[in-house]
JSON list of C-alpha atoms in Angstrom, two decimals:
[
{"chain": "A", "resi": 1, "resn": "SER", "atom": "CA", "xyz": [44.50, -4.10, 39.84]},
{"chain": "A", "resi": 2, "resn": "ASP", "atom": "CA", "xyz": [45.88, -7.58, 40.49]},
{"chain": "A", "resi": 3, "resn": "HIS", "atom": "CA", "xyz": [49.46, -6.26, 40.58]},
{"chain": "A", "resi": 4, "resn": "GLN", "atom": "CA", "xyz": [52.00, -9.05, 40.80]},
{"chain": "A", "resi": 5, "resn": "ARG", "atom": "CA", "xyz": [55.78, -8.94, 40.89]},
{"chain": "A", "resi": 6, "resn": "SER", "atom": "CA", "xyz": [58.24, -11.81, 41.04]},
{"chain": "A", "resi": 7, "resn": "GLY", "atom": "CA", "xyz": [61.95, -11.55, 40.32]},
{"chain": "A", "resi": 8, "resn": "ASN", "atom": "CA", "xyz": [62.36, -9.69, 37.04]},
{"chain": "A", "resi": 9, "resn": "SER", "atom": "CA", "xyz": [58.67, -10.03, 36.02]},
{"chain": "A", "resi": 10, "resn": "ALA", "atom": "CA", "xyz": [55.65, -7.83, 36.71]},
{"chain": "A", "resi": 11, "resn": "SER", "atom": "CA", "xyz": [52.02, -8.03, 35.64]},
{"chain": "A", "resi": 12, "resn": "TRP", "atom": "CA", "xyz": [48.77, -6.20, 36.25]},
{"chain": "A", "resi": 13, "resn": "ARG", "atom": "CA", "xyz": [45.23, -5.79, 34.94]},
{"chain": "A", "resi": 14, "resn": "MET", "atom": "CA", "xyz": [43.22, -2.69, 34.19]},
{"chain": "A", "resi": 15, "resn": "SER", "atom": "CA", "xyz": [39.75, -1.98, 32.88]},
{"chain": "A", "resi": 16, "resn": "CYS", "atom": "CA", "xyz": [37.54, 0.97, 32.11]},
{"chain": "A", "resi": 17, "resn": "GLU", "atom": "CA", "xyz": [34.30, 2.04, 30.47]},
{"chain": "A", "resi": 18, "resn": "LEU", "atom": "CA", "xyz": [34.43, 4.93, 28.02]},
{"chain": "A", "resi": 19, "resn": "ALA", "atom": "CA", "xyz": [31.80, 7.66, 27.64]},
{"chain": "A", "resi": 20, "resn": "ASP", "atom": "CA", "xyz": [30.35, 5.95, 24.54]},
{"chain": "A", "resi": 21, "resn": "GLY", "atom": "CA", "xyz": [29.78, 2.69, 26.47]},
{"chain": "A", "resi": 22, "resn": "THR", "atom": "CA", "xyz": [32.82, 0.89, 25.09]},
{"chain": "A", "resi": 23, "resn": "THR", "atom": "CA", "xyz": [34.41, -1.34, 27.70]},
{"chain": "A", "resi": 24, "resn": "THR", "atom": "CA", "xyz": [38.00, -2.46, 27.71]},
{"chain": "A", "resi": 25, "resn": "SER", "atom": "CA", "xyz": [40.09, -4.66, 29.93]},
{"chain": "A", "resi": 26, "resn": "ALA", "atom": "CA", "xyz": [43.77, -5.39, 29.58]},
{"chain": "A", "resi": 27, "resn": "ARG", "atom": "CA", "xyz": [46.34, -7.79, 30.99]},
{"chain": "A", "resi": 28, "resn": "ILE", "atom": "CA", "xyz": [49.93, -6.56, 30.87]},
{"chain": "A", "resi": 29, "resn": "ARG", "atom": "CA", "xyz": [53.04, -8.65, 31.57]},
{"chain": "A", "resi": 30, "resn": "ASN", "atom": "CA", "xyz": [56.64, -7.43, 31.55]},
{"chain": "A", "resi": 31, "resn": "GLN", "atom": "CA", "xyz": [59.84, -9.38, 31.90]},
{"chain": "A", "resi": 32, "resn": "ALA", "atom": "CA", "xyz": [63.11, -7.48, 32.19]},
{"chain": "A", "resi": 33, "resn": "GLY", "atom": "CA", "xyz": [66.65, -8.66, 31.60]},
{"chain": "A", "resi": 34, "resn": "PRO", "atom": "CA", "xyz": [69.90, -6.76, 32.10]},
{"chain": "A", "resi": 35, "resn": "ASP", "atom": "CA", "xyz": [69.53, -5.08, 28.69]},
{"chain": "A", "resi": 36, "resn": "THR", "atom": "CA", "xyz": [66.09, -6.24, 27.49]},
{"chain": "A", "resi": 37, "resn": "LEU", "atom": "CA", "xyz": [62.38, -5.79, 28.14]},
{"chain": "A", "resi": 38, "resn": "ASP", "atom": "CA", "xyz": [59.67, -8.13, 26.84]},
{"chain": "A", "resi": 39, "resn": "THR", "atom": "CA", "xyz": [56.07, -6.99, 27.15]},
{"chain": "A", "resi": 40, "resn": "GLU", "atom": "CA", "xyz": [52.76, -8.61, 26.25]},
{"chain": "A", "resi": 41, "resn": "MET", "atom": "CA", "xyz": [49.44, -6.77, 26.44]},
{"chain": "A", "resi": 42, "resn": "VAL", "atom": "CA", "xyz": [46.15, -8.54, 25.73]},
{"chain": "A", "resi": 43, "resn": "GLN", "atom": "CA", "xyz": [43.19, -6.18, 25.49]},
{"chain": "A", "resi": 44, "resn": "ASP", "atom": "CA", "xyz": [39.53, -7.20, 25.29]},
{"chain": "A", "resi": 45, "resn": "VAL", "atom": "CA", "xyz": [37.26, -4.51, 23.85]},
{"chain": "A", "resi": 46, "resn": "THR", "atom": "CA", "xyz": [33.45, -4.55, 23.64]},
{"chain": "A", "resi": 47, "resn": "ARG", "atom": "CA", "xyz": [31.80, -1.84, 21.57]},
{"chain": "A", "resi": 48, "resn": "GLY", "atom": "CA", "xyz": [28.24, -1.83, 20.33]},
{"chain": "A", "resi": 49, "resn": "GLY", "atom": "CA", "xyz": [27.83, -5.47, 21.37]},
{"chain": "A", "resi": 50, "resn": "GLU", "atom": "CA", "xyz": [30.84, -6.61, 19.32]},
{"chain": "A", "resi": 51, "resn": "LYS", "atom": "CA", "xyz": [33.86, -8.10, 21.04]},
{"chain": "A", "resi": 52, "resn": "THR", "atom": "CA", "xyz": [37.43, -7.81, 19.82]},
{"chain": "A", "resi": 53, "resn": "GLN", "atom": "CA", "xyz": [40.71, -9.00, 21.29]},
{"chain": "A", "resi": 54, "resn": "ILE", "atom": "CA", "xyz": [43.96, -7.20, 20.57]},
{"chain": "A", "resi": 55, "resn": "THR", "atom": "CA", "xyz": [47.35, -8.71, 21.43]},
{"chain": "A", "resi": 56, "resn": "MET", "atom": "CA", "xyz": [50.54, -6.67, 21.37]},
{"chain": "A", "resi": 57, "resn": "ARG", "atom": "CA", "xyz": [53.99, -8.13, 21.93]},
{"chain": "A", "resi": 58, "resn": "LEU", "atom": "CA", "xyz": [56.98, -5.84, 22.29]},
{"chain": "A", "resi": 59, "resn": "LYS", "atom": "CA", "xyz": [60.68, -6.59, 22.58]},
{"chain": "A", "resi": 60, "resn": "GLY", "atom": "CA", "xyz": [63.17, -3.93, 23.47]},
{"chain": "A", "resi": 61, "resn": "ARG", "atom": "CA", "xyz": [66.84, -3.78, 24.20]},
{"chain": "A", "resi": 62, "resn": "HIS", "atom": "CA", "xyz": [69.23, -1.17, 25.50]},
{"chain": "A", "resi": 63, "resn": "MET", "atom": "CA", "xyz": [71.15, 0.35, 22.61]},
{"chain": "A", "resi": 64, "resn": "GLY", "atom": "CA", "xyz": [73.31, 2.76, 24.58]},
{"chain": "A", "resi": 65, "resn": "ASP", "atom": "CA", "xyz": [73.05, 5.99, 26.45]},
{"chain": "A", "resi": 66, "resn": "CYS", "atom": "CA", "xyz": [71.02, 8.91, 25.12]},
{"chain": "A", "resi": 67, "resn": "THR", "atom": "CA", "xyz": [72.90, 11.67, 23.36]},
{"chain": "A", "resi": 68, "resn": "PRO", "atom": "CA", "xyz": [72.11, 15.42, 23.47]},
{"chain": "A", "resi": 69, "resn": "ASP", "atom": "CA", "xyz": [70.89, 15.45, 19.85]},
{"chain": "A", "resi": 70, "resn": "MET", "atom": "CA", "xyz": [68.17, 12.86, 20.62]},
{"chain": "A", "resi": 71, "resn": "ALA", "atom": "CA", "xyz": [66.13, 15.53, 22.41]},
{"chain": "A", "resi": 72, "resn": "LYS", "atom": "CA", "xyz": [65.86, 17.78, 19.35]},
{"chain": "A", "resi": 73, "resn": "PRO", "atom": "CA", "xyz": [62.42, 17.93, 17.68]}
]
């Protein structure tokens, strides 16, 4: 929900409740450049009455085209 897009940036929120009663909500933001992608995900988790926040930051860049041998297991 709360999808937003502006220029080379996008963000959204999501939440769910698992079968064991754990609840989680996350905010995700992406910013793309010509050869880069920066992502931040902040996740709030409540399980058994305890709250935890997890933050993940990712940076990626284009390294070149895929080659046929990349698909091999």
